[in-house]
Coordinates of C-alpha atoms in Angstrom, one line a residue:
M1 CA 20.9 16.3 -5.6
A2 CA 19.8 17.3 -9.1
N3 CA 20.0 21.0 -10.2
I4 CA 17.8 20.8 -13.3
K5 CA 14.1 21.3 -12.8
S6 CA 13.1 18.3 -15.0
A7 CA 15.6 16.0 -13.1
K8 CA 14.0 17.1 -9.8
K9 CA 10.6 16.3 -11.2
R10 CA 11.8 12.8 -12.4
I11 CA 13.1 12.1 -8.9
L12 CA 9.7 12.9 -7.4
V13 CA 7.7 11.0 -10.0
N14 CA 10.0 8.0 -9.7
R15 CA 9.6 8.0 -5.9
T16 CA 5.8 8.2 -6.3
K17 CA 5.7 5.3 -8.7
A18 CA 8.0 3.2 -6.6
D19 CA 5.7 3.7 -3.6
R20 CA 2.7 2.7 -5.6
N21 CA 4.5 -0.4 -7.0
K22 CA 5.6 -1.4 -3.5
A23 CA 2.0 -1.1 -2.2
I24 CA 0.7 -3.3 -5.1
K25 CA 3.4 -5.9 -4.6
S26 CA 2.7 -6.0 -0.9
G27 CA -1.0 -6.6 -1.6
V28 CA -0.2 -9.5 -4.0
K29 CA 2.0 -11.1 -1.3
T30 CA -0.7 -10.7 1.3
A31 CA -3.3 -12.3 -1.0
M32 CA -0.9 -15.2 -1.8
K33 CA -0.3 -15.7 2.0
K34 CA -4.1 -15.9 2.6
V35 CA -4.4 -18.7 0.0
N36 CA -1.5 -20.6 1.4
A37 CA -2.8 -20.2 5.0
A38 CA -6.2 -21.6 4.0
V39 CA -4.5 -24.5 2.2
A40 CA -2.4 -25.2 5.4
A41 CA -5.6 -25.1 7.5
N42 CA -7.2 -27.6 5.1
D43 CA -10.2 -25.3 4.5
K44 CA -11.2 -25.8 0.9
E45 CA -13.9 -23.2 0.7
A46 CA -11.7 -20.5 2.2
A47 CA -8.9 -21.5 -0.1
K48 CA -11.1 -21.2 -3.2
S49 CA -12.5 -17.8 -2.2
A50 CA -9.0 -16.6 -1.3
L51 CA -7.7 -17.9 -4.7
L52 CA -10.4 -15.9 -6.5
A53 CA -9.4 -12.7 -4.7
A54 CA -5.7 -13.4 -5.2
T55 CA -6.1 -14.0 -8.9
A56 CA -7.9 -10.7 -9.3
T57 CA -5.2 -8.9 -7.3
I58 CA -2.4 -10.5 -9.3
D59 CA -4.1 -9.8 -12.7
K60 CA -4.7 -6.2 -11.7
A61 CA -1.0 -5.8 -10.8
A62 CA 0.0 -7.3 -14.2
S63 CA -2.3 -4.9 -16.0
K64 CA -0.7 -2.0 -14.2
G65 CA 2.7 -3.2 -15.3
V66 CA 4.0 -4.0 -11.8
F67 CA 4.5 -7.7 -12.7
H68 CA 5.2 -9.1 -16.2
K69 CA 2.2 -11.1 -17.5
N70 CA 4.1 -14.4 -17.5
N71 CA 5.2 -13.8 -13.9
A72 CA 1.6 -13.1 -13.0
A73 CA 0.4 -16.2 -14.9
R74 CA 3.0 -18.3 -13.1
K75 CA 1.9 -17.0 -9.7
V76 CA -1.8 -17.7 -10.4
S77 CA -1.0 -21.2 -11.8
R78 CA 1.0 -22.2 -8.7
L79 CA -1.7 -21.0 -6.4
A80 CA -4.4 -22.8 -8.4
Q81 CA -2.3 -25.9 -8.3
T82 CA -1.9 -25.9 -4.6
V83 CA -5.7 -25.4 -4.1
N84 CA -6.6 -28.1 -6.6
K85 CA -4.3 -30.6 -4.9
M86 CA -6.2 -30.3 -1.6
A87 CA -9.0 -32.7 -2.7

């Protein structure tokens, strides 16, 4: 365990940020699963609305710095691709 006050604070701050990042990543995964479930159920309307929600969640995560912007763009692109292939 750290002895210096600033090091102790860094440990606490890092733990807080890690918890926040974990929660955001979990939310993104959940949103992506909802889109994939709607696609698997062949429900186009549900897939489109889930895609809209997932895109917002992923973009918010990227703006917070949890995901790199290219990683977020790739996730959104892949989800949109699967929804658009439904026809």
